[in-house]
CSV table of C-alpha atoms in Angstrom, one decimal:
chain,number,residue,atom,x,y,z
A,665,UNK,CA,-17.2,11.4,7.5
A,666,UNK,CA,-19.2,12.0,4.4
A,667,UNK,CA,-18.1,15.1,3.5
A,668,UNK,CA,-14.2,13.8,3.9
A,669,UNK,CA,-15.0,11.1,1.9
A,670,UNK,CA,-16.2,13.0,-1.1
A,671,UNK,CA,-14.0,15.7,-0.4
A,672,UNK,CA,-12.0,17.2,-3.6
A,673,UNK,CA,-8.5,15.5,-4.3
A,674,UNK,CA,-5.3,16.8,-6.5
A,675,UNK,CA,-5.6,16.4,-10.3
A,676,UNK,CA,-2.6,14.5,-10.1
A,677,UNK,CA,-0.9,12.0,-7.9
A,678,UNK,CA,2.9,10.9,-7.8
A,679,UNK,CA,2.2,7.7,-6.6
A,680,UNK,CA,-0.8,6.0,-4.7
A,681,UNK,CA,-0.3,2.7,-2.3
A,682,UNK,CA,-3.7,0.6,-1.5
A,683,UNK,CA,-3.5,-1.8,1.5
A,684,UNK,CA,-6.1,-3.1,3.9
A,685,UNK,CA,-6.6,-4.0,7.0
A,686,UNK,CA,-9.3,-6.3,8.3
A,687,UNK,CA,-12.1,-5.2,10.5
A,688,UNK,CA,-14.6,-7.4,12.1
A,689,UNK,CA,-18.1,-6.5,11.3
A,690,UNK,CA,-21.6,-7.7,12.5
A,691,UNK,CA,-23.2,-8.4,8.7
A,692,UNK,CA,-26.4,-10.9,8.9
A,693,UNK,CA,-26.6,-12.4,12.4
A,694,UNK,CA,-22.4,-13.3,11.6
A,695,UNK,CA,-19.5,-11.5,12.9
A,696,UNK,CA,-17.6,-11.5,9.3
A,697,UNK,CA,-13.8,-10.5,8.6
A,698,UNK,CA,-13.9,-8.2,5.9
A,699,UNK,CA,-10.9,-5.4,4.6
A,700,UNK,CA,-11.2,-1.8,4.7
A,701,UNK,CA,-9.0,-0.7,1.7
A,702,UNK,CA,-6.9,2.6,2.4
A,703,UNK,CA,-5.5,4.5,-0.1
A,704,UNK,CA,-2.6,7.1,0.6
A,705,UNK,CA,-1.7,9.3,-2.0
A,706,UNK,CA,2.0,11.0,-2.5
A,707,UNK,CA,0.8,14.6,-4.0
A,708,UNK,CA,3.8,16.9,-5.9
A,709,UNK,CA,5.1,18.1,-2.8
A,710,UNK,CA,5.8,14.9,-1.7
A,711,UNK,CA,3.4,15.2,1.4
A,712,UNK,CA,1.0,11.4,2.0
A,713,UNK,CA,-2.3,11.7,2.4
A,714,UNK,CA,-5.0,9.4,2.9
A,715,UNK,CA,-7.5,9.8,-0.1
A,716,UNK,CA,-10.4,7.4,1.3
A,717,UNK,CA,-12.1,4.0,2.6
A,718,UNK,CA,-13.4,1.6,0.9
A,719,UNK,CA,-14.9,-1.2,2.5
A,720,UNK,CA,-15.1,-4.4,0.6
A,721,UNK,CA,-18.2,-7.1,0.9
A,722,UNK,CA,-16.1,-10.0,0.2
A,723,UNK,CA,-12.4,-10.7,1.5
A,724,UNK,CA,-9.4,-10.8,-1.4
A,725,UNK,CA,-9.0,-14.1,-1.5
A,726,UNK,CA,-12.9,-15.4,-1.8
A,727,UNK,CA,-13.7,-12.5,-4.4
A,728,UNK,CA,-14.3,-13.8,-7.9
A,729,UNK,CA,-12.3,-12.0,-10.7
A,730,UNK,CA,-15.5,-10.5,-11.8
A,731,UNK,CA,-16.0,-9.4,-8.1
A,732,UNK,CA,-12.6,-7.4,-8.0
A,733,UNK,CA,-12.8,-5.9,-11.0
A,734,UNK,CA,-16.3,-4.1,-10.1
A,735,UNK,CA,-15.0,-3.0,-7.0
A,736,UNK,CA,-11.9,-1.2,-7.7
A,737,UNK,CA,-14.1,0.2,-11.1
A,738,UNK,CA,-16.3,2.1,-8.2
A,739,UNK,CA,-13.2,2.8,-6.1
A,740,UNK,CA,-11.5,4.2,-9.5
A,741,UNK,CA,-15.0,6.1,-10.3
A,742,UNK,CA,-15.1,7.9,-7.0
A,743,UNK,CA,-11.6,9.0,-7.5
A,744,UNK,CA,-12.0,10.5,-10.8
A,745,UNK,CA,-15.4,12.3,-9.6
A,746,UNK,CA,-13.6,13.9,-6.6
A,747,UNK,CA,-10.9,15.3,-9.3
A,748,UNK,CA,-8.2,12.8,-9.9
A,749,UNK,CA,-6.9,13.2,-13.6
A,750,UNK,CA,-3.9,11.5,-13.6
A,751,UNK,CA,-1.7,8.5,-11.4
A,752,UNK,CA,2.1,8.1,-12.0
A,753,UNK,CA,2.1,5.2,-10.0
A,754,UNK,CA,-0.2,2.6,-8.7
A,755,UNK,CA,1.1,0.5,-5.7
A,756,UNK,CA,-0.4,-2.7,-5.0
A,757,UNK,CA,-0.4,-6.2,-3.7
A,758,UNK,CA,-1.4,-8.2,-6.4
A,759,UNK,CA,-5.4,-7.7,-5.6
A,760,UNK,CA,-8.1,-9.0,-7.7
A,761,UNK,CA,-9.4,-6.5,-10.8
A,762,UNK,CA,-7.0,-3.8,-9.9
A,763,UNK,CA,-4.6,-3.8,-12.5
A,764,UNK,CA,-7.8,-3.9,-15.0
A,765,UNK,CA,-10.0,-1.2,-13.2
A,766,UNK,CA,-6.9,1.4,-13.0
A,767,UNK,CA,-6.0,1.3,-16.7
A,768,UNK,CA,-9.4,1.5,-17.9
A,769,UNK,CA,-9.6,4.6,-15.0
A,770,UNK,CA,-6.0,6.1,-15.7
A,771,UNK,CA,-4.6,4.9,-18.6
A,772,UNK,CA,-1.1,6.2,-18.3
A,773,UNK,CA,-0.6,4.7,-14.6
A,774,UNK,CA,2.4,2.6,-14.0
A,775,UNK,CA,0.6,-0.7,-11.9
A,776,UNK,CA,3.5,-1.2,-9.2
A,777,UNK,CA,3.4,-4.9,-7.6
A,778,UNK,CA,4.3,-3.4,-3.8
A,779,UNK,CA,7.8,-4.7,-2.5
A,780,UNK,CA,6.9,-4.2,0.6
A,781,UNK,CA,4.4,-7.0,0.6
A,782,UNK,CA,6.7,-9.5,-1.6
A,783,UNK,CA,9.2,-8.9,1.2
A,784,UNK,CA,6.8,-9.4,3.5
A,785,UNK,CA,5.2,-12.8,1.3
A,786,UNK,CA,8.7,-14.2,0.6
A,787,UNK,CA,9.8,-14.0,4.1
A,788,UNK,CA,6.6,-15.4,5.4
A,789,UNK,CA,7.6,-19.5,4.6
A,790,UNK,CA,11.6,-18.0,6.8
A,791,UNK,CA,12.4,-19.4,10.4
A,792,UNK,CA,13.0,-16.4,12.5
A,793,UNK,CA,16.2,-17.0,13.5
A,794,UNK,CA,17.1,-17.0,9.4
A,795,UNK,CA,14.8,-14.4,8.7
A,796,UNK,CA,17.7,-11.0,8.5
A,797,UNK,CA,20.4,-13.4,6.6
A,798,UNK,CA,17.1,-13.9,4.1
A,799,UNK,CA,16.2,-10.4,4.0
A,800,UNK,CA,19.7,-9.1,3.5
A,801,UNK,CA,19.9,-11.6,0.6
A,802,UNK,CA,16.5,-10.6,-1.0
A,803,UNK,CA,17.5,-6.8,-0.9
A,804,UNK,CA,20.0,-7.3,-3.9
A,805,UNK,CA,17.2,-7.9,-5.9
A,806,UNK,CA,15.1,-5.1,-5.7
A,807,UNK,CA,18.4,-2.9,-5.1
A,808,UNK,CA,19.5,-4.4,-8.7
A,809,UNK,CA,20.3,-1.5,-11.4
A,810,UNK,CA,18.4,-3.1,-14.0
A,811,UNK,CA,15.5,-5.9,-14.8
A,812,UNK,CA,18.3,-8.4,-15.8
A,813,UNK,CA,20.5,-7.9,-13.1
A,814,UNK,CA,17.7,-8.1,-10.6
A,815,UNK,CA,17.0,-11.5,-12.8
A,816,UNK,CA,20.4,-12.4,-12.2
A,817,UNK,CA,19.8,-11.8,-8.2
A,818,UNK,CA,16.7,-13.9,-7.8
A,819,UNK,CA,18.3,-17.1,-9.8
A,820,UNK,CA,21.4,-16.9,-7.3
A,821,UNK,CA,19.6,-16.8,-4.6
A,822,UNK,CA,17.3,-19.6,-5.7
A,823,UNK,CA,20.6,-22.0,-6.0
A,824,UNK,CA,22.0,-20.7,-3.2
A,825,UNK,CA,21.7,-22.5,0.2
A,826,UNK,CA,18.9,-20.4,1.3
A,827,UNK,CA,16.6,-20.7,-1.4
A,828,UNK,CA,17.4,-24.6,-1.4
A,829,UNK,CA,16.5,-24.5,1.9
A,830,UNK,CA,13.4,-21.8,1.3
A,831,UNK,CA,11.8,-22.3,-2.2
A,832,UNK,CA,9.0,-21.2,-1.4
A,833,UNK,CA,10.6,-17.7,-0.7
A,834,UNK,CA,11.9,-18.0,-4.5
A,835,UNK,CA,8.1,-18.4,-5.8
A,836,UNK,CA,6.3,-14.8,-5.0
A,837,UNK,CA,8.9,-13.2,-6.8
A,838,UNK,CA,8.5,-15.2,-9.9
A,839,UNK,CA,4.7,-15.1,-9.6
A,840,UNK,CA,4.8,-11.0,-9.6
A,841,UNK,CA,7.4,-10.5,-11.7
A,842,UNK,CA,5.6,-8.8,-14.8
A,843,UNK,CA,4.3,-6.5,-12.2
A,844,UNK,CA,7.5,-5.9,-10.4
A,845,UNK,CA,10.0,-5.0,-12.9
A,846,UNK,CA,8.6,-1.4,-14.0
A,847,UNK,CA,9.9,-0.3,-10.5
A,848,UNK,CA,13.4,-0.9,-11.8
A,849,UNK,CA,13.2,1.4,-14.3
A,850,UNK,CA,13.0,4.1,-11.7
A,851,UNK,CA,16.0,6.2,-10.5
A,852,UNK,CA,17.2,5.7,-6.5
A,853,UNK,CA,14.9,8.2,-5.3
A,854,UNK,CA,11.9,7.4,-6.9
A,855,UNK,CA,12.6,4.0,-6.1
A,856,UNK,CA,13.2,4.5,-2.5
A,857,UNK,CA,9.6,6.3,-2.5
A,858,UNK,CA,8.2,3.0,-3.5
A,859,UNK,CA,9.9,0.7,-1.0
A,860,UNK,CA,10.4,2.6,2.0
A,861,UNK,CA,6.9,3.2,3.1
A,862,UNK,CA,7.2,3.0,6.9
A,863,UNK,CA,4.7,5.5,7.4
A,864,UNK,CA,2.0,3.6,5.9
A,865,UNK,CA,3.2,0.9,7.9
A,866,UNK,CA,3.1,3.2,11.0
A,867,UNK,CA,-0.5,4.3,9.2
A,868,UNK,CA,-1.9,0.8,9.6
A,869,UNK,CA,-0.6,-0.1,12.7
A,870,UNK,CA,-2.2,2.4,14.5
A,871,UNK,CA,-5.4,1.4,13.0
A,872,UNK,CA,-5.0,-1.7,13.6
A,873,UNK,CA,-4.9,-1.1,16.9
A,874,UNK,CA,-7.7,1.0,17.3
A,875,UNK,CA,-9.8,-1.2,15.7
A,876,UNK,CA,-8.8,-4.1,17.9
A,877,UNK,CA,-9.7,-2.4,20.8
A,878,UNK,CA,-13.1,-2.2,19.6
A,879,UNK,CA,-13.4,-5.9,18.8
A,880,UNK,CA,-16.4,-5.5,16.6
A,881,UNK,CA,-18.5,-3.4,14.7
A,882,UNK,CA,-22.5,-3.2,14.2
A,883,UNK,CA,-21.9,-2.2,10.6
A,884,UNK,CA,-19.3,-1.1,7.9
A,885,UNK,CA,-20.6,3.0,8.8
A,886,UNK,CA,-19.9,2.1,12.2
A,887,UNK,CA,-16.1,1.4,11.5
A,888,UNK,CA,-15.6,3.7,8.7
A,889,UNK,CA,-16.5,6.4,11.2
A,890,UNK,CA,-13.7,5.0,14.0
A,891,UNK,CA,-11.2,4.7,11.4
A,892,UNK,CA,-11.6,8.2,10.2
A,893,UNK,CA,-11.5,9.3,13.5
A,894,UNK,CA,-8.1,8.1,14.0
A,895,UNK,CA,-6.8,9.2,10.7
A,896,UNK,CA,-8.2,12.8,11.3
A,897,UNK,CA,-5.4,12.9,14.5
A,898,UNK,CA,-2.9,11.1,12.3
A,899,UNK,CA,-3.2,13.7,9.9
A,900,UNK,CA,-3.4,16.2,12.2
A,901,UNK,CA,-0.2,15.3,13.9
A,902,UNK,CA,1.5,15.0,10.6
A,903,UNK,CA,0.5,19.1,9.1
A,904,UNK,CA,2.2,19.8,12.2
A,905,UNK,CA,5.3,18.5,11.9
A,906,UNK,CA,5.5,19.5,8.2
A,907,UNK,CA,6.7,23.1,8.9
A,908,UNK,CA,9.8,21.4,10.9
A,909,UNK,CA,10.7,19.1,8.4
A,910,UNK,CA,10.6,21.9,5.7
A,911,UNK,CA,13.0,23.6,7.9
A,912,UNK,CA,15.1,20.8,8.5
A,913,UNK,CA,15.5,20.5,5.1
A,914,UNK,CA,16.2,24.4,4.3
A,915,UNK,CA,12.8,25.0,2.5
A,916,UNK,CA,10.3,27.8,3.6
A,917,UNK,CA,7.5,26.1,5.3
A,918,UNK,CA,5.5,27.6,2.3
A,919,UNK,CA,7.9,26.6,-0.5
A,920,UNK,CA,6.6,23.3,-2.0
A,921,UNK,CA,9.1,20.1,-2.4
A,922,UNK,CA,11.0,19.2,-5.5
């Protein structure tokens, strides 16, 4: 587990998404929830792999802004000492220190507010029954062609009957919206690259589960170990399937993406 955790990484990185999930963990005489950060890194070819752990003493929303900002210095240290030069893209949800730690780190990196998760928060506060007409509605913002037309989107949906009847669907967007608008200045495909991340949905769900089914754990080694178990045979799983996709797609298996 060691060795894979300092392993070397790519000098570069298109785009890198962090998102936790939260492990239960024995820490003095108390059973304590506490989130293990993963970070999955898009390299040039366009392959995702998982670049580390990172398991946090305090949860998100308890840490100071002091707090965050020295952990993600040490999580931004450890990337630049296995070899990271350079991130295109940071993809997060709007943690504590991040934005800070990354541009002192990488300088250059965009700091991407995930839509994924202000999907996820605006729809939170959304009856089920209401929750696809919502969704459908929200999707013309972030599908806008430019910061003022996605603008544009979110007021009309605000005066329109759903956001009278969900307001508090209106108010993630507007808290993340410095943070959200440099994804508009993408093109469709990049774009699409940041919003469509079903496999690191698919990534933490099967963690999720695995750690569930261990209830939980005598210390933080003891579930760093399980959880890079389990990405080991995710990753596994996925170098296997690479050759067919490159074929699928008309590319020697040793010919790199564009």
């Amino acid at each position: 587990v060691r060795a894979w955790q300092s392993r070397p990484l790519d000098p570069v990185y298109a785009a890198v998404f962090l998102d936790a999930i939260v492990i239960k963990v024995r820490d003095n005489q108390a059973v304590q929830n506490k989130p293990a950060y993963i970070a999955v890194g898009v390299d040039a070819d366009g392959e995702k792999h998982v670049l580390g752990i990172w398991v946090a003493k305090t949860a998100p929303q308890a840490a100071t802004d002091g707090e965050g900002a020295r952990f993600w210095g040490s999580v931004m240290t450890d990337l630049k000492n296995r070899g990271v030069r350079d991130i295109l893209i940071a993809c997060v949800d709007g943690l504590k220190g991040f934005e800070g730690a990354i541009t002192a780190a990488f300088p250059g990196t965009v700091v991407q507010r995930c839509v994924v998760h202000l999907i996820r928060n605006s729809l939170r506060p959304v009856a089920r029954r209401d929750a696809a007409e919502v969704a459908a509605e929200l999707r013309k913002i972030y599908t806008a062609p430019t910061a003022e037309a996605a603008f544009d989107a979110l007021a009309a949906f605000a005066e329109s009957p759903w956001g009278k009847k969900y307001p508090q669907a209106v108010k993630p967007w507007e808290d993340a919206w410095d943070t959200f608008i440099p994804f508009l200045a993408f093109p469709p495909a990049v774009r699409k690259l940041l919003y469509t991340t079903n496999s690191i949905e698919s990534l933490n769900y099967q963690l999720r589960k695995v750690t569930k089914a261990r209830g939980h754990f005598p210390t933080d080694d003891a579930a760093v170990k399980l959880l890079w178990l389990a990405i080991v045979n995710i990753e596994d799983k996925r170098a296997r399937e690479r050759p067919a996709r490159r074929r699928a797609s008309g590319r020697r298996s040793d010919q790199p993406a564009r």
